[in-house]
mmCIF file of C-alpha atoms in Angstrom:
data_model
loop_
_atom_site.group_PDB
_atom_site.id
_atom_site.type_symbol
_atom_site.label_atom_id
_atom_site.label_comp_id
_atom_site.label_asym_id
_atom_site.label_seq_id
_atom_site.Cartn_x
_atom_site.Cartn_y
_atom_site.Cartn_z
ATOM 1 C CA UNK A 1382 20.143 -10.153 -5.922
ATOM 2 C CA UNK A 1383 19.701 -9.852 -2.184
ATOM 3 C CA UNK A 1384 21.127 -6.978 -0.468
ATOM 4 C CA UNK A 1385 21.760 -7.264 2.969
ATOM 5 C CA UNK A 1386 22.709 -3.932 5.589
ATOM 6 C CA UNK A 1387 22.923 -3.804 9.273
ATOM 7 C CA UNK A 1388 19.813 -2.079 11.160
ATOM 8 C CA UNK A 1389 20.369 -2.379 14.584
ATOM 9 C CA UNK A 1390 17.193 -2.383 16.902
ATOM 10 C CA UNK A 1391 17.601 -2.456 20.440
ATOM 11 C CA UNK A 1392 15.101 -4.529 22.464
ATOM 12 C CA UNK A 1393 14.162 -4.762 26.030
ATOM 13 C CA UNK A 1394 16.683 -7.707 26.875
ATOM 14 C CA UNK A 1395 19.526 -5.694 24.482
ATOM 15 C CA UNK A 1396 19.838 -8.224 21.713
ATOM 16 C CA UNK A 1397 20.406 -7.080 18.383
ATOM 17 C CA UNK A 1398 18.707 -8.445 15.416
ATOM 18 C CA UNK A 1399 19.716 -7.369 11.968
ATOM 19 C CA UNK A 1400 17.289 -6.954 9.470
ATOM 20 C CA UNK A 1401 18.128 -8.244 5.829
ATOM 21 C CA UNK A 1402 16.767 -5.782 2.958
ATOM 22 C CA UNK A 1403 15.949 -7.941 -0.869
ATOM 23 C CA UNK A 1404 16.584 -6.523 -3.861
ATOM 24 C CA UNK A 1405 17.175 -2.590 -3.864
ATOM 25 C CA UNK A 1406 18.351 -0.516 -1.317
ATOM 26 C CA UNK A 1407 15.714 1.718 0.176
ATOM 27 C CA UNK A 1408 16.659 5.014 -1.153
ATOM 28 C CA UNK A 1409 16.645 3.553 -4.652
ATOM 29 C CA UNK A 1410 13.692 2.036 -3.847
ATOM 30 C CA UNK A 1411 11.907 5.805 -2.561
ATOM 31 C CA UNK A 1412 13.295 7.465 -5.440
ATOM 32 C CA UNK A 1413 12.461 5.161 -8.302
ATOM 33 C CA UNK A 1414 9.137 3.908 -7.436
ATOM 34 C CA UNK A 1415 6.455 5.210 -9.723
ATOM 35 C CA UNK A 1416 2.329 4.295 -10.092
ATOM 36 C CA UNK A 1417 1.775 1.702 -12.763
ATOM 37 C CA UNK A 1418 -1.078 2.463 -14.342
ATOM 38 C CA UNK A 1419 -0.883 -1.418 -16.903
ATOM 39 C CA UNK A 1420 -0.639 -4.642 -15.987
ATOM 40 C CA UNK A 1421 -0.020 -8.484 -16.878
ATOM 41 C CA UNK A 1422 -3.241 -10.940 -15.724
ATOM 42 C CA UNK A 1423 -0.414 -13.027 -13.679
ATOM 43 C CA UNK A 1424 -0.780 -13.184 -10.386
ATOM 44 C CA UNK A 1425 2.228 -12.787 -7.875
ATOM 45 C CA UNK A 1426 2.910 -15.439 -5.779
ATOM 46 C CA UNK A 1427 1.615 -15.723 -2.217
ATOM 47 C CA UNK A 1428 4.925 -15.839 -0.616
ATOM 48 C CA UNK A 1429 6.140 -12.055 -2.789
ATOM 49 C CA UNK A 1430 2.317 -10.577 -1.806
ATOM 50 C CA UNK A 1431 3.282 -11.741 2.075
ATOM 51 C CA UNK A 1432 6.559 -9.755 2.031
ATOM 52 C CA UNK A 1433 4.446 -6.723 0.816
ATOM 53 C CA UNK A 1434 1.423 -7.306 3.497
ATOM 54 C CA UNK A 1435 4.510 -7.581 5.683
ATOM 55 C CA UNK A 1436 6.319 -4.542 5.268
ATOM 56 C CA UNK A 1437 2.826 -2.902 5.167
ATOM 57 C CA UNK A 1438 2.309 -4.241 9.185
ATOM 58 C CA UNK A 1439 5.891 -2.454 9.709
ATOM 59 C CA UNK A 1440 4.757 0.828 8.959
ATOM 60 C CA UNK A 1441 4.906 3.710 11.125
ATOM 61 C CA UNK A 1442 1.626 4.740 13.660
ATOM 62 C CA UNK A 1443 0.494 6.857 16.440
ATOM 63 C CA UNK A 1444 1.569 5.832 19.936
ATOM 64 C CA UNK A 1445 2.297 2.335 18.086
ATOM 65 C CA UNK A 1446 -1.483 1.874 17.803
ATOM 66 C CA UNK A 1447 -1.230 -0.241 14.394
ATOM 67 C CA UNK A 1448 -5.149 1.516 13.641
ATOM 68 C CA UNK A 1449 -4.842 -0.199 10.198
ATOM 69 C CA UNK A 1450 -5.709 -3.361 8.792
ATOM 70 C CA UNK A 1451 -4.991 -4.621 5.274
ATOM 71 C CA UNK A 1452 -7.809 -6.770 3.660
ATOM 72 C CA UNK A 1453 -5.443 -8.910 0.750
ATOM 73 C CA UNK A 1454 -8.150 -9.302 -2.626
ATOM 74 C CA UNK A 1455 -6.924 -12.051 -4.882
ATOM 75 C CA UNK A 1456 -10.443 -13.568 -5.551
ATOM 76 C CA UNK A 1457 -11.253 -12.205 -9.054
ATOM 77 C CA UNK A 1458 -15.274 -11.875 -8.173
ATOM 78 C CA UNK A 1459 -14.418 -10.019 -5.414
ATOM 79 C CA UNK A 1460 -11.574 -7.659 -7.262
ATOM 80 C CA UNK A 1461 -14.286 -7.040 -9.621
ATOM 81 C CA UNK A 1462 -17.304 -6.305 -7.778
ATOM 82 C CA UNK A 1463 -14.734 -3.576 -6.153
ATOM 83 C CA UNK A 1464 -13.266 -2.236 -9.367
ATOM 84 C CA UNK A 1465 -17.469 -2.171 -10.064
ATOM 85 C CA UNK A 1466 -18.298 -0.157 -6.628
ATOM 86 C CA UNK A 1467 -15.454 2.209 -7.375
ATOM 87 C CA UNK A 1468 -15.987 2.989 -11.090
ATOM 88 C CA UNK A 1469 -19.301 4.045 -10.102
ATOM 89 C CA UNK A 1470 -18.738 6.410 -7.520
ATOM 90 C CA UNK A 1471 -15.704 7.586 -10.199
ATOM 91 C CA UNK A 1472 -18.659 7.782 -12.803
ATOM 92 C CA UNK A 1473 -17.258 5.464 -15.067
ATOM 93 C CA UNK A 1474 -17.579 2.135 -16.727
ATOM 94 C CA UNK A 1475 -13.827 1.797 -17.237
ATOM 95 C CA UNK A 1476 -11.697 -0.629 -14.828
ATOM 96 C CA UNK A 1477 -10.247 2.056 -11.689
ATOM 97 C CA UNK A 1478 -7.511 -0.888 -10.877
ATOM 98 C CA UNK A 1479 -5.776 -0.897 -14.260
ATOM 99 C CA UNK A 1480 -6.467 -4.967 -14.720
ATOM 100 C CA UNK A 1481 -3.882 -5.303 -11.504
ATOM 101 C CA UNK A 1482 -5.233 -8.807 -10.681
ATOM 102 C CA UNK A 1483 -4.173 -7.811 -6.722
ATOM 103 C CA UNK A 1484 -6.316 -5.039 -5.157
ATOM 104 C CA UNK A 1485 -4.493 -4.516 -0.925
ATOM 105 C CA UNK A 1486 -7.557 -2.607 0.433
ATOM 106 C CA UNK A 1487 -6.319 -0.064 3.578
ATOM 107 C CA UNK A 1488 -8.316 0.266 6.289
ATOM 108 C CA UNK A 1489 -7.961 1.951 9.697
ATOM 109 C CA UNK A 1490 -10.165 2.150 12.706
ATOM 110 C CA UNK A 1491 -11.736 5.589 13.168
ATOM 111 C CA UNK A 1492 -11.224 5.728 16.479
ATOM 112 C CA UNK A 1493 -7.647 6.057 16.579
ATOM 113 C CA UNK A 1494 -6.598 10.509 16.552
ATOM 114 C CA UNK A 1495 -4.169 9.195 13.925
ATOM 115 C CA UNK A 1496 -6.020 6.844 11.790
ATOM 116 C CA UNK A 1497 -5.808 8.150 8.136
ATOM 117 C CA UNK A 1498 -1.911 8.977 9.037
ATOM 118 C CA UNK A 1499 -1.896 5.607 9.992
ATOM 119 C CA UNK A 1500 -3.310 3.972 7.085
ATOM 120 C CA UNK A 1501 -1.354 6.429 4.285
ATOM 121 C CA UNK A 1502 1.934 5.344 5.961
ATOM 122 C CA UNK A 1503 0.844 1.436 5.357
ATOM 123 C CA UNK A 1504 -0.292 2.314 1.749
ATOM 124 C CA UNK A 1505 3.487 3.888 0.997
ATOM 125 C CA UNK A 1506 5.165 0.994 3.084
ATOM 126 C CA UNK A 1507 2.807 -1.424 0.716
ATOM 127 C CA UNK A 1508 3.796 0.403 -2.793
ATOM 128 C CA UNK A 1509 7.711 0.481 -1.867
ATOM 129 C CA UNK A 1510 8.130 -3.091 -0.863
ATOM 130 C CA UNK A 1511 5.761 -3.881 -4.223
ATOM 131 C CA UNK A 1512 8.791 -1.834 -5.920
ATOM 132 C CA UNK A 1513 11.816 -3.276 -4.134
ATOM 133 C CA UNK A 1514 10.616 -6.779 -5.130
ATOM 134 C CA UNK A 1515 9.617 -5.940 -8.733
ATOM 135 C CA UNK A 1516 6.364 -5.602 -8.956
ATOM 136 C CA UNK A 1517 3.876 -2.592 -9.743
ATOM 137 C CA UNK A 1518 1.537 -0.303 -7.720
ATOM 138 C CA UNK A 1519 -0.542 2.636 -7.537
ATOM 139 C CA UNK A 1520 -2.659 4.422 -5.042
ATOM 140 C CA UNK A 1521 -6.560 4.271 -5.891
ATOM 141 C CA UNK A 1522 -8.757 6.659 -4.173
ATOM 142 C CA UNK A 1523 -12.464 6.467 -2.915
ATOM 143 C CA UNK A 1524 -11.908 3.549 -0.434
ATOM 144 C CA UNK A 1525 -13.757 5.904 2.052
ATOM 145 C CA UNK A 1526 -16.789 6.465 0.005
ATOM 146 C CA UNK A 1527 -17.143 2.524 -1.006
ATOM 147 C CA UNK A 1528 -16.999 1.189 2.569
ATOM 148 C CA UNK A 1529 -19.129 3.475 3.857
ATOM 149 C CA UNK A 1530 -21.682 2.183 1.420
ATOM 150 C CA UNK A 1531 -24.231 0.006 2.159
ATOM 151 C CA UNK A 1532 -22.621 -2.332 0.029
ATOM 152 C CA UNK A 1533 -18.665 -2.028 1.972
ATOM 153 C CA UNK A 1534 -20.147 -2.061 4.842
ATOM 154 C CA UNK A 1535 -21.710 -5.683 4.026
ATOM 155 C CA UNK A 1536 -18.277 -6.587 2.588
ATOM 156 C CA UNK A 1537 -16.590 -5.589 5.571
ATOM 157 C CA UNK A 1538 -19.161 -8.003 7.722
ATOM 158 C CA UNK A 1539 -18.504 -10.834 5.251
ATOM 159 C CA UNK A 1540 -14.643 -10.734 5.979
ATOM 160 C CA UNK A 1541 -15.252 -10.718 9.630
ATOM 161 C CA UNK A 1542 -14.706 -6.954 9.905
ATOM 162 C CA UNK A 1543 -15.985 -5.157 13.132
ATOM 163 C CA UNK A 1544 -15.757 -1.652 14.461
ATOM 164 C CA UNK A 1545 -15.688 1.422 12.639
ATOM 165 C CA UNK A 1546 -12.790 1.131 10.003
ATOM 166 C CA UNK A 1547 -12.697 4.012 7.579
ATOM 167 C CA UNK A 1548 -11.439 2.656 3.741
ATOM 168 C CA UNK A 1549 -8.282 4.866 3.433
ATOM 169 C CA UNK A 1550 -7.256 3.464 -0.176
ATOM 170 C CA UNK A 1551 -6.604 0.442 -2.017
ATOM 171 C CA UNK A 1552 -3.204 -0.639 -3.467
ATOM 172 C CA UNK A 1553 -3.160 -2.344 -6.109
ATOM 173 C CA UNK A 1554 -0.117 -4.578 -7.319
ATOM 174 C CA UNK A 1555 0.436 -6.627 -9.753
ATOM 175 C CA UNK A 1556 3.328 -7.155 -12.825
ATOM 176 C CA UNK A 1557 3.582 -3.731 -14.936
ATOM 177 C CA UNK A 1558 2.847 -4.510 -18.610
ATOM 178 C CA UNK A 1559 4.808 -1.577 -19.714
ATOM 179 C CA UNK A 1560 7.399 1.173 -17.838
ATOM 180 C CA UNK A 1561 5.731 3.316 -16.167
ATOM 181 C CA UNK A 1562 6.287 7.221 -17.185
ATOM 182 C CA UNK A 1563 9.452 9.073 -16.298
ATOM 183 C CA UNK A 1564 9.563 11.165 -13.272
ATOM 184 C CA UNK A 1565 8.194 14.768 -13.607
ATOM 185 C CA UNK A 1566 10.715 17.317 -12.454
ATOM 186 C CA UNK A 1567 10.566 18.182 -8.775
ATOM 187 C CA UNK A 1568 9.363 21.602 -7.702
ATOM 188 C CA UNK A 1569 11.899 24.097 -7.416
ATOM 189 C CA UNK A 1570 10.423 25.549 -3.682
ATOM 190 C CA UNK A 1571 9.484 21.796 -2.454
ATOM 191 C CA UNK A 1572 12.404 21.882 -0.125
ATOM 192 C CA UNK A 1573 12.823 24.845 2.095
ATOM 193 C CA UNK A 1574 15.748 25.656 4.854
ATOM 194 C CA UNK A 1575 15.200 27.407 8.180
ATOM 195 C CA UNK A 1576 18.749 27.907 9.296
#
């Protein structure tokens, strides 16, 4: 079901363009999302992994910067070879990606004072619009360390990829094969008032 809500941006001329928002509103969506950690071989179709790269452009960053790019891995040799490159720097033979057949690979340009801020808000803006439209995610570590291998860095090259980009994380989405687990209880002190 599409759900459609008024957000009002002002531009430079004073129109006002109202965004539509599918499937969940976003505070469901930020307080039901949770990492999938099992998932189906299907792979998502390229117009529901475009709404996710999309929302991912949309996130927040420094001075408007945009310091991150998002490299989209749907080639299975390639997914592979990088669940490979990170199992080994995990120390382990076992698959780091879960068999999501969709691996969104973070990356932000070291240059930018807010780059990793930069590329952690795309990663959550990436794993709540894989939520809102159904779909699984979870955040998988040592980006940084794979990249700056010999090996990322010839990756990197091979997509076209200049500069110094730092790997931030990888997302990977694809459809959950079971529920994830239930929430854990919330910290009593995670909130705190200074009134």
């Amino acid at each position: 079901m599409e759900i459609h809500y008024e957000y009002a941006i002002k531009r430079g001329d004073h129109r006002i363009i109202v965004l539509p928002i599918y499937n969940m509103e976003a505070l469901e969506a930020l307080l039901t999302r949770r990492s999938c950690k099992s998932y189906r071989p299907e792979m998502p179709s390229e117009e529901v992994l475009n709404k996710i790269l999309e929302a991912g452009t949309f996130a927040p960053s420094g001075r408007g910067a945009q310091a991150a790019i998002i490299v989209a891995v749907t080639n299975k040799e390639v997914r592979d070879q990088l669940s490979q490159m990170n199992a080994e720097i995990l120390g382990t033979t076992a698959d780091p990606f879960y068999g999501a057949p969709v691996v969104l690979v973070v990356l932000a340009d070291r240059t930018k004072h807010t780059y990793l801020y930069d590329g952690s808000a795309v990663m959550e803006n990436l794993q709540l619009a894989a939520h809102a439209l159904g779909l699984g995610s979870c955040w998988i570590h040592r980006a940084k360390q794979e990249f700056d291998s010999e090996a990322g860095k010839a990756l990197l090259k091979s997509w076209g990829i200049e500069g110094d980009y730092e790997g931030i994380a990888h997302c990977i989405v694809g459809y959950p094969d079971k529920l994830p687990a239930p929430e854990k209880p919330r910290k009593e002190d995670y909130i705190r008032y200074v009134r």
